[in-house]
PDB file of C-alpha atoms and ligand atoms in Angstrom:
ATOM      1  CA  MET S  21      -7.355 -18.767  -1.243  1.00 53.00           C
ATOM      2  CA  ARG S  22      -4.639 -18.678  -3.560  1.00 81.00           C
ATOM      3  CA  ARG S  23      -3.490 -14.781  -1.866  1.00 96.00           C
ATOM      4  CA  LEU S  24      -3.997 -14.074   1.875  1.00 97.00           C
ATOM      5  CA  PRO S  25      -6.296 -10.229   1.451  1.00 98.00           C
ATOM      6  CA  PHE S  26      -4.219  -7.782   3.495  1.00 98.00           C
ATOM      7  CA  ILE S  27      -6.013  -4.181   4.501  1.00 98.00           C
ATOM      8  CA  ALA S  28      -3.083  -1.751   5.121  1.00 98.00           C
ATOM      9  CA  GLY S  29      -3.322   1.671   6.934  1.00 98.00           C
ATOM     10  CA  ASN S  30      -1.501   4.445   5.472  1.00 98.00           C
ATOM     11  CA  TRP S  31      -1.785   6.912   8.420  1.00 98.00           C
ATOM     12  CA  LYS S  32      -0.069   9.896   5.845  1.00 98.00           C
ATOM     13  CA  MET S  33       0.923  13.011   8.092  1.00 98.00           C
ATOM     14  CA  ASN S  34      -1.824  12.846  11.267  1.00 98.00           C
ATOM     15  CA  LYS S  35      -0.848  11.377  14.890  1.00 98.00           C
ATOM     16  CA  THR S  36       1.831  12.525  17.552  1.00 98.00           C
ATOM     17  CA  VAL S  37       4.033   9.653  19.438  1.00 98.00           C
ATOM     18  CA  GLU S  38       0.320   9.383  21.717  1.00 98.00           C
ATOM     19  CA  GLU S  39      -2.075   9.590  19.431  1.00 98.00           C
ATOM     20  CA  ALA S  40      -0.167   6.883  17.778  1.00 98.00           C
ATOM     21  CA  LEU S  41      -0.129   4.845  21.004  1.00 98.00           C
ATOM     22  CA  LEU S  42      -3.437   4.797  21.985  1.00 98.00           C
ATOM     23  CA  LEU S  43      -5.084   3.619  18.223  1.00 98.00           C
ATOM     24  CA  THR S  44      -2.749   1.046  18.403  1.00 98.00           C
ATOM     25  CA  ARG S  45      -4.120  -0.357  21.331  1.00 98.00           C
ATOM     26  CA  GLU S  46      -6.942  -0.189  20.271  1.00 98.00           C
ATOM     27  CA  LEU S  47      -6.211  -1.603  16.872  1.00 98.00           C
ATOM     28  CA  LYS S  48      -4.031  -4.511  18.389  1.00 97.00           C
ATOM     29  CA  GLU S  49      -8.157  -4.728  20.876  1.00 96.00           C
ATOM     30  CA  ALA S  50      -9.680  -4.903  18.249  1.00 96.00           C
ATOM     31  CA  LEU S  51      -8.090  -6.735  15.766  1.00 96.00           C
ATOM     32  CA  ASN S  52      -6.683  -9.552  18.382  1.00 89.00           C
ATOM     33  CA  GLU S  53      -8.795 -12.496  17.068  1.00 88.00           C
ATOM     34  CA  VAL S  54      -8.588 -11.625  13.094  1.00 92.00           C
ATOM     35  CA  LYS S  55      -7.084 -14.402  11.058  1.00 88.00           C
ATOM     36  CA  ASP S  56      -6.704 -14.821   7.251  1.00 94.00           C
ATOM     37  CA  VAL S  57      -6.063 -11.442   6.567  1.00 97.00           C
ATOM     38  CA  GLU S  58      -2.737  -9.475   7.003  1.00 98.00           C
ATOM     39  CA  VAL S  59      -2.284  -6.103   8.462  1.00 98.00           C
ATOM     40  CA  ALA S  60      -0.198  -3.058   8.450  1.00 98.00           C
ATOM     41  CA  ILE S  61      -0.291   0.619   9.494  1.00 98.00           C
ATOM     42  CA  ALA S  62       1.761   3.012   9.075  1.00 99.00           C
ATOM     43  CA  PRO S  63       1.735   5.341  11.033  1.00 98.00           C
ATOM     44  CA  PRO S  64       3.998   8.533  10.652  1.00 98.00           C
ATOM     45  CA  PHE S  65       8.169   8.391  10.816  1.00 98.00           C
ATOM     46  CA  THR S  66       8.083  10.239  14.312  1.00 98.00           C
ATOM     47  CA  ALA S  67       5.945   7.326  15.229  1.00 98.00           C
ATOM     48  CA  LEU S  68       7.366   4.151  14.418  1.00 98.00           C
ATOM     49  CA  TYR S  69       9.422   2.825  17.137  1.00 98.00           C
ATOM     50  CA  PRO S  70       7.329   3.449  19.819  1.00 98.00           C
ATOM     51  CA  VAL S  71       4.562   1.832  17.743  1.00 98.00           C
ATOM     52  CA  PHE S  72       6.617  -0.951  17.424  1.00 98.00           C
ATOM     53  CA  GLN S  73       7.946  -1.362  21.317  1.00 98.00           C
ATOM     54  CA  GLU S  74       3.931  -1.120  20.817  1.00 98.00           C
ATOM     55  CA  LEU S  75       2.763  -4.064  18.921  1.00 97.00           C
ATOM     56  CA  LYS S  76       4.821  -6.996  19.889  1.00 96.00           C
ATOM     57  CA  GLY S  77       2.928  -9.618  20.236  1.00 93.00           C
ATOM     58  CA  SER S  78       0.232  -8.483  17.317  1.00 96.00           C
ATOM     59  CA  SER S  79       0.924  -9.877  13.998  1.00 95.00           C
ATOM     60  CA  ILE S  80      -0.436  -6.237  12.614  1.00 97.00           C
ATOM     61  CA  ARG S  81       2.671  -5.599  10.101  1.00 98.00           C
ATOM     62  CA  LEU S  82       4.421  -2.407  11.107  1.00 98.00           C
ATOM     63  CA  ALA S  83       4.083   0.067   7.506  1.00 98.00           C
ATOM     64  CA  CYS S  84       5.832   3.534   6.702  1.00 98.00           C
ATOM     65  CA  GLN S  85       5.747   6.245   3.979  1.00 98.00           C
ATOM     66  CA  ASN S  86       8.234   6.425   2.022  1.00 98.00           C
ATOM     67  CA  LEU S  87      11.850   6.231   2.737  1.00 98.00           C
ATOM     68  CA  PHE S  88      15.187   7.033   0.657  1.00 98.00           C
ATOM     69  CA  TRP S  89      17.265   5.316  -2.149  1.00 98.00           C
ATOM     70  CA  GLU S  90      21.057   5.885  -0.570  1.00 98.00           C
ATOM     71  CA  GLU S  91      22.741   3.637   2.357  1.00 97.00           C
ATOM     72  CA  LYS S  92      23.540   6.450   4.272  1.00 97.00           C
ATOM     73  CA  GLY S  93      25.602  10.151   3.746  1.00 98.00           C
ATOM     74  CA  ALA S  94      24.678  13.349   3.387  1.00 98.00           C
ATOM     75  CA  TYR S  95      21.079  13.603   2.769  1.00 98.00           C
ATOM     76  CA  THR S  96      19.199  15.881   4.762  1.00 98.00           C
ATOM     77  CA  GLY S  97      16.203  15.245   6.064  1.00 98.00           C
ATOM     78  CA  GLU S  98      16.295  11.663   4.222  1.00 98.00           C
ATOM     79  CA  VAL S  99      15.929   7.863   5.968  1.00 98.00           C
ATOM     80  CA  SER S 100      17.456   5.136   4.367  1.00 98.00           C
ATOM     81  CA  PRO S 101      16.119   1.840   4.567  1.00 98.00           C
ATOM     82  CA  LEU S 102      18.070   0.345   7.194  1.00 98.00           C
ATOM     83  CA  MET S 103      17.374   2.861   9.103  1.00 98.00           C
ATOM     84  CA  LEU S 104      13.961   1.474   8.412  1.00 98.00           C
ATOM     85  CA  LYS S 105      14.360  -2.400   8.255  1.00 98.00           C
ATOM     86  CA  GLU S 106      15.922  -1.501  11.949  1.00 98.00           C
ATOM     87  CA  VAL S 107      13.021   0.746  14.180  1.00 98.00           C
ATOM     88  CA  GLY S 108      10.631  -2.564  12.562  1.00 98.00           C
ATOM     89  CA  CYS S 109       9.159  -1.360   9.737  1.00 98.00           C
ATOM     90  CA  ARG S 110       8.272  -4.656   7.294  1.00 98.00           C
ATOM     91  CA  TYR S 111       6.069  -2.823   4.525  1.00 98.00           C
ATOM     92  CA  VAL S 112       7.443   0.730   2.820  1.00 98.00           C
ATOM     93  CA  ILE S 113       5.162   2.490   0.839  1.00 98.00           C
ATOM     94  CA  ILE S 114       6.477   3.700  -2.558  1.00 98.00           C
ATOM     95  CA  GLY S 115       5.195   6.451  -5.032  1.00 98.00           C
ATOM     96  CA  HIS S 116       1.550   6.659  -3.113  1.00 98.00           C
ATOM     97  CA  SER S 117       0.220  10.070  -5.328  1.00 97.00           C
ATOM     98  CA  GLU S 118       0.677  12.668  -3.037  1.00 97.00           C
ATOM     99  CA  ARG S 119       4.689  12.036  -2.797  1.00 98.00           C
ATOM    100  CA  ARG S 120       3.630  12.093  -7.515  1.00 97.00           C
ATOM    101  CA  GLN S 121       1.892  15.009  -7.000  1.00 96.00           C
ATOM    102  CA  TYR S 122       4.129  17.359  -3.664  1.00 97.00           C
ATOM    103  CA  PHE S 123       6.723  16.550  -3.948  1.00 97.00           C
ATOM    104  CA  GLY S 124       7.918  16.113  -7.243  1.00 97.00           C
ATOM    105  CA  GLU S 125       8.505  11.874  -7.948  1.00 98.00           C
ATOM    106  CA  THR S 126       8.534  10.499 -10.355  1.00 98.00           C
ATOM    107  CA  ASP S 127       8.664   7.041 -11.948  1.00 98.00           C
ATOM    108  CA  GLU S 128      12.014   7.419 -12.284  1.00 98.00           C
ATOM    109  CA  THR S 129      12.373   8.254  -9.085  1.00 98.00           C
ATOM    110  CA  VAL S 130       9.674   5.527  -7.225  1.00 98.00           C
ATOM    111  CA  ASN S 131      12.037   2.478  -8.625  1.00 98.00           C
ATOM    112  CA  ARG S 132      15.399   3.314  -7.451  1.00 98.00           C
ATOM    113  CA  ARG S 133      12.900   3.155  -4.057  1.00 98.00           C
ATOM    114  CA  ILE S 134      11.633   0.264  -4.710  1.00 98.00           C
ATOM    115  CA  LYS S 135      14.926  -1.715  -5.420  1.00 98.00           C
ATOM    116  CA  ALA S 136      16.772  -0.075  -2.349  1.00 98.00           C
ATOM    117  CA  ALA S 137      14.063  -1.394  -0.261  1.00 98.00           C
ATOM    118  CA  LEU S 138      13.572  -4.656  -1.377  1.00 98.00           C
ATOM    119  CA  LYS S 139      17.307  -4.822  -1.270  1.00 97.00           C
ATOM    120  CA  VAL S 140      17.639  -4.491   2.344  1.00 97.00           C
ATOM    121  CA  GLY S 141      14.521  -6.524   2.679  1.00 97.00           C
ATOM    122  CA  LEU S 142      11.659  -4.532   3.437  1.00 98.00           C
ATOM    123  CA  LYS S 143       8.392  -4.739   0.740  1.00 98.00           C
ATOM    124  CA  VAL S 144       7.416  -2.694  -0.914  1.00 98.00           C
ATOM    125  CA  ILE S 145       3.494  -1.610  -1.537  1.00 98.00           C
ATOM    126  CA  PHE S 146       3.966  -0.032  -5.467  1.00 98.00           C
ATOM    127  CA  CYS S 147       1.281   3.071  -5.866  1.00 98.00           C
ATOM    128  CA  ILE S 148       0.288   4.019  -9.026  1.00 98.00           C
ATOM    129  CA  GLY S 149      -3.091   5.084 -10.070  1.00 98.00           C
ATOM    130  CA  GLU S 150      -4.541   7.644 -12.090  1.00 97.00           C
ATOM    131  CA  THR S 151      -5.622  11.494 -12.142  1.00 96.00           C
ATOM    132  CA  LEU S 152      -9.566  12.356 -12.815  1.00 94.00           C
ATOM    133  CA  SER S 153      -7.998  14.020 -16.767  1.00 95.00           C
ATOM    134  CA  GLU S 154      -6.398  11.450 -17.019  1.00 96.00           C
ATOM    135  CA  ARG S 155      -9.427   9.378 -17.205  1.00 95.00           C
ATOM    136  CA  GLU S 156     -11.474  11.339 -19.090  1.00 94.00           C
ATOM    137  CA  ASN S 157      -9.466  11.423 -21.557  1.00 96.00           C
ATOM    138  CA  GLY S 158      -9.529   7.324 -21.793  1.00 97.00           C
ATOM    139  CA  GLU S 159      -6.140   7.185 -21.289  1.00 98.00           C
ATOM    140  CA  THR S 160      -6.299   4.973 -17.429  1.00 98.00           C
ATOM    141  CA  PHE S 161      -5.147   1.750 -18.835  1.00 98.00           C
ATOM    142  CA  SER S 162      -1.990   3.344 -20.620  1.00 98.00           C
ATOM    143  CA  VAL S 163      -1.016   5.586 -17.580  1.00 98.00           C
ATOM    144  CA  ILE S 164      -1.134   2.256 -15.870  1.00 98.00           C
ATOM    145  CA  GLU S 165       1.076   0.926 -17.697  1.00 98.00           C
ATOM    146  CA  ARG S 166       3.229   2.729 -17.455  1.00 98.00           C
ATOM    147  CA  GLN S 167       3.862   3.527 -13.959  1.00 98.00           C
ATOM    148  CA  VAL S 168       3.801  -0.868 -13.215  1.00 98.00           C
ATOM    149  CA  LYS S 169       6.558  -0.059 -16.557  1.00 98.00           C
ATOM    150  CA  GLY S 170       8.273   2.236 -14.851  1.00 98.00           C
ATOM    151  CA  GLY S 171       8.776   1.043 -11.551  1.00 98.00           C
ATOM    152  CA  LEU S 172       9.758  -2.774 -11.619  1.00 98.00           C
ATOM    153  CA  GLN S 173      12.045  -1.628 -14.456  1.00 98.00           C
ATOM    154  CA  GLY S 174      15.092  -3.860 -14.469  1.00 97.00           C
ATOM    155  CA  LEU S 175      13.995  -6.082 -10.977  1.00 97.00           C
ATOM    156  CA  GLY S 176      13.855  -9.378 -10.933  1.00 95.00           C
ATOM    157  CA  GLU S 177      10.076 -12.407 -10.755  1.00 95.00           C
ATOM    158  CA  LYS S 178      12.281 -13.804  -6.807  1.00 93.00           C
ATOM    159  CA  GLU S 179      11.859  -9.650  -6.430  1.00 94.00           C
ATOM    160  CA  ILE S 180       8.831  -8.775  -7.132  1.00 95.00           C
ATOM    161  CA  GLU S 181       7.110 -11.931  -4.679  1.00 91.00           C
ATOM    162  CA  ASP S 182       8.270  -9.634  -1.866  1.00 91.00           C
ATOM    163  CA  LEU S 183       6.496  -6.295  -3.304  1.00 98.00           C
ATOM    164  CA  VAL S 184       2.255  -5.691  -3.166  1.00 98.00           C
ATOM    165  CA  ILE S 185       0.466  -3.059  -5.250  1.00 98.00           C
ATOM    166  CA  ALA S 186      -2.000  -0.255  -4.394  1.00 98.00           C
ATOM    167  CA  TYR S 187      -4.042   1.239  -7.368  1.00 98.00           C
ATOM    168  CA  GLU S 188      -4.995   4.129  -6.324  1.00 98.00           C
ATOM    169  CA  PRO S 189      -6.977   6.442  -8.440  1.00 97.00           C
ATOM    170  CA  VAL S 190      -6.064   9.886  -6.992  1.00 96.00           C
ATOM    171  CA  TRP S 191      -9.536  10.939  -8.033  1.00 95.00           C
ATOM    172  CA  ALA S 192     -10.486   8.711  -5.788  1.00 95.00           C
ATOM    173  CA  ILE S 193      -8.191   9.718  -2.088  1.00 93.00           C
ATOM    174  CA  GLY S 194      -9.936  11.898   0.588  1.00 91.00           C
ATOM    175  CA  THR S 195     -12.855  12.789  -1.329  1.00 90.00           C
ATOM    176  CA  GLY S 196     -15.492  10.545  -0.475  1.00 87.00           C
ATOM    177  CA  LYS S 197     -16.222   9.176  -3.921  1.00 87.00           C
ATOM    178  CA  THR S 198     -14.919   5.229  -4.596  1.00 88.00           C
ATOM    179  CA  ALA S 199     -13.986   3.973  -7.386  1.00 90.00           C
ATOM    180  CA  THR S 200     -16.915   1.736  -8.229  1.00 96.00           C
ATOM    181  CA  PRO S 201     -16.266  -2.501  -7.514  1.00 97.00           C
ATOM    182  CA  GLN S 202     -16.124  -3.025 -11.135  1.00 97.00           C
ATOM    183  CA  GLN S 203     -14.968   0.255 -11.806  1.00 97.00           C
ATOM    184  CA  ALA S 204     -11.705  -1.232  -9.584  1.00 97.00           C
ATOM    185  CA  GLN S 205     -11.643  -5.047 -10.469  1.00 98.00           C
ATOM    186  CA  GLU S 206     -10.921  -3.768 -14.836  1.00 98.00           C
ATOM    187  CA  VAL S 207      -7.887  -2.071 -13.612  1.00 98.00           C
ATOM    188  CA  HIS S 208      -6.508  -4.357 -11.267  1.00 98.00           C
ATOM    189  CA  ARG S 209      -7.778  -7.097 -13.684  1.00 98.00           C
ATOM    190  CA  PHE S 210      -5.631  -5.218 -15.853  1.00 98.00           C
ATOM    191  CA  ILE S 211      -2.616  -5.079 -13.768  1.00 98.00           C
ATOM    192  CA  ARG S 212      -2.479  -9.188 -12.898  1.00 98.00           C
ATOM    193  CA  ALA S 213      -2.169  -8.828 -17.115  1.00 98.00           C
ATOM    194  CA  GLN S 214       1.042  -6.946 -17.196  1.00 98.00           C
ATOM    195  CA  LEU S 215       2.118  -8.821 -15.113  1.00 98.00           C
ATOM    196  CA  ARG S 216       1.705 -12.133 -17.304  1.00 97.00           C
ATOM    197  CA  GLN S 217       3.837 -10.332 -20.276  1.00 97.00           C
ATOM    198  CA  LEU S 218       6.084  -8.734 -17.588  1.00 97.00           C
ATOM    199  CA  PHE S 219       7.040 -11.770 -15.883  1.00 96.00           C
ATOM    200  CA  SER S 220       4.680 -15.027 -15.956  1.00 96.00           C
ATOM    201  CA  ASP S 221       1.225 -16.460 -15.156  1.00 96.00           C
ATOM    202  CA  GLY S 222       2.485 -17.613 -11.905  1.00 96.00           C
ATOM    203  CA  LEU S 223       3.793 -14.380 -10.826  1.00 96.00           C
ATOM    204  CA  ALA S 224       1.007 -12.513 -12.072  1.00 97.00           C
ATOM    205  CA  GLU S 225      -2.079 -14.874  -9.832  1.00 96.00           C
ATOM    206  CA  ASP S 226       0.674 -14.845  -7.074  1.00 96.00           C
ATOM    207  CA  VAL S 227       0.563 -10.337  -5.781  1.00 97.00           C
ATOM    208  CA  ARG S 228      -1.990  -9.236  -4.314  1.00 98.00           C
ATOM    209  CA  VAL S 229      -3.498  -6.290  -5.784  1.00 98.00           C
ATOM    210  CA  GLN S 230      -4.825  -3.324  -3.029  1.00 98.00           C
ATOM    211  CA  TYR S 231      -7.917  -1.423  -3.834  1.00 98.00           C
ATOM    212  CA  GLY S 232      -7.130   2.581  -2.350  1.00 97.00           C
ATOM    213  CA  GLY S 233      -9.048   5.748  -2.894  1.00 97.00           C
ATOM    214  CA  SER S 234     -12.436   6.753   0.058  1.00 96.00           C
ATOM    215  CA  VAL S 235     -12.336   2.914   1.380  1.00 97.00           C
ATOM    216  CA  THR S 236     -14.698   2.950   4.294  1.00 97.00           C
ATOM    217  CA  PRO S 237     -16.928  -0.222   6.413  1.00 97.00           C
ATOM    218  CA  GLU S 238     -19.795   0.441   4.585  1.00 97.00           C
ATOM    219  CA  ASN S 239     -17.690  -0.001   0.429  1.00 96.00           C
ATOM    220  CA  ILE S 240     -15.649  -2.936   1.333  1.00 98.00           C
ATOM    221  CA  LYS S 241     -17.675  -5.764   1.213  1.00 97.00           C
ATOM    222  CA  GLY S 242     -18.693  -5.029  -3.020  1.00 97.00           C
ATOM    223  CA  LEU S 243     -14.703  -4.870  -3.514  1.00 97.00           C
ATOM    224  CA  MET S 244     -12.668  -7.604  -1.985  1.00 97.00           C
ATOM    225  CA  ALA S 245     -15.993  -9.485  -3.631  1.00 97.00           C
ATOM    226  CA  GLN S 246     -14.185  -9.182  -6.798  1.00 97.00           C
ATOM    227  CA  GLU S 247     -11.456 -11.023  -8.063  1.00 97.00           C
ATOM    228  CA  ASP S 248      -8.414  -9.334  -8.079  1.00 98.00           C
ATOM    229  CA  ILE S 249      -8.756  -6.996  -5.134  1.00 98.00           C
ATOM    230  CA  ASP S 250      -7.408  -8.694  -3.024  1.00 98.00           C
ATOM    231  CA  GLY S 251      -7.061  -6.189  -0.458  1.00 98.00           C
ATOM    232  CA  ALA S 252      -7.208  -2.488   0.170  1.00 98.00           C
ATOM    233  CA  LEU S 253      -5.002   0.470   0.989  1.00 98.00           C
ATOM    234  CA  VAL S 254      -7.193   2.489   3.451  1.00 98.00           C
ATOM    235  CA  GLY S 255      -6.361   6.764   4.526  1.00 98.00           C
ATOM    236  CA  GLY S 256      -8.516   8.458   5.989  1.00 97.00           C
ATOM    237  CA  ALA S 257     -10.732   4.868   7.602  1.00 98.00           C
ATOM    238  CA  SER S 258      -7.392   4.338   8.528  1.00 98.00           C
ATOM    239  CA  LEU S 259      -7.069   6.935  11.202  1.00 98.00           C
ATOM    240  CA  LYS S 260      -9.917   5.727  13.953  1.00 98.00           C
ATOM    241  CA  ALA S 261     -10.029   1.998  15.733  1.00 98.00           C
ATOM    242  CA  GLU S 262     -14.032   1.211  14.729  1.00 98.00           C
ATOM    243  CA  SER S 263     -13.382   2.028  11.184  1.00 98.00           C
ATOM    244  CA  PHE S 264     -10.307   0.066  10.337  1.00 98.00           C
ATOM    245  CA  SER S 265     -10.452  -2.850  11.714  1.00 98.00           C
ATOM    246  CA  ARG S 266     -14.490  -2.719  10.895  1.00 98.00           C
ATOM    247  CA  ILE S 267     -12.917  -2.723   7.658  1.00 98.00           C
ATOM    248  CA  VAL S 268     -10.344  -5.828   8.379  1.00 98.00           C
ATOM    249  CA  ARG S 269     -13.517  -7.899   9.714  1.00 97.00           C
ATOM    250  CA  PHE S 270     -15.478  -7.133   6.189  1.00 96.00           C
ATOM    251  CA  ARG S 271     -16.092 -10.563   5.695  1.00 93.00           C
ATOM    252  CA  GLU S 272     -18.263  -9.976   8.783  1.00 90.00           C
ATOM    253  CA  MET S 273     -20.318  -6.635   6.791  1.00 82.00           C
TER     254      MET S 273
HETATM  255  P1  13P W   8      -8.294   8.002   1.426  1.00 83.31           P
HETATM  256  O1  13P W   8      -9.051   6.459   2.246  1.00 83.31           O
HETATM  257  O2  13P W   8      -8.010   8.392   2.570  1.00 83.31           O
HETATM  258  O3  13P W   8      -9.226   7.433   0.753  1.00 83.31           O
HETATM  259  O4  13P W   8      -6.663   7.539   1.204  1.00 83.31           O
HETATM  260  C1  13P W   8      -6.442   6.709   0.383  1.00 83.31           C
HETATM  261  C2  13P W   8      -5.649   6.410   0.243  1.00 83.31           C
HETATM  262  O5  13P W   8      -3.993   7.268   0.029  1.00 83.31           O
HETATM  263  C3  13P W   8      -4.324   6.020   0.872  1.00 83.31           C
HETATM  264  O6  13P W   8      -2.803   5.285   0.555  1.00 83.31           O
END
């Protein structure tokens, strides 16, 4: 197995500290014996530190959902890369379509955030994906190409080793409309081809590409059977221990 499967739960703006701790305890218990899959959870900012404490002794990794690129200063409401590292984050999700859609994130700001994260040693889950109208207009590949090039601009091969790409077609997020394994595979293969072109064959083979968008215990196995799908970024189904742990245990499904 060249690429270790990586399943991450993006909790988005859900869970108080108390609820987050409860879910974390349940996940620790349910995923105790899972091997050969890397698992991460991304609670909201307020729950990061308590969840980090709760995760001690567990192999589940902590992730956050965003960061700001400056180190410190007068940026009211923002959180710096080092602050997130300090509270135990291993990964950061950057460029999620909800941030692009509702908070003005662009390829350029995504690129700045990725660079700032990697600089302090945070690993990045870099999200890309086309909207429904882009897909219907036949623009899927050009959008993906633009997002990959824009997001990774100025980064070297060594830095990309600490990066995971999440392909999340916007039309599949929270809609119950998953991309078929074939639709996802087609784009994943294209992403790998982009990495080959921008960096090298070896790097393109090593970088993990997750699929995200209405992943469930029912559809995970078919997705994971695809050659270029190396994991999943799970939203709704990551909010319950039962469904998320079944997704992580996809091999047993
Ligand atoms: P859903 O799994 O709820 O569709 O969300 C996917 C997602 O956006 C993960 O980042």
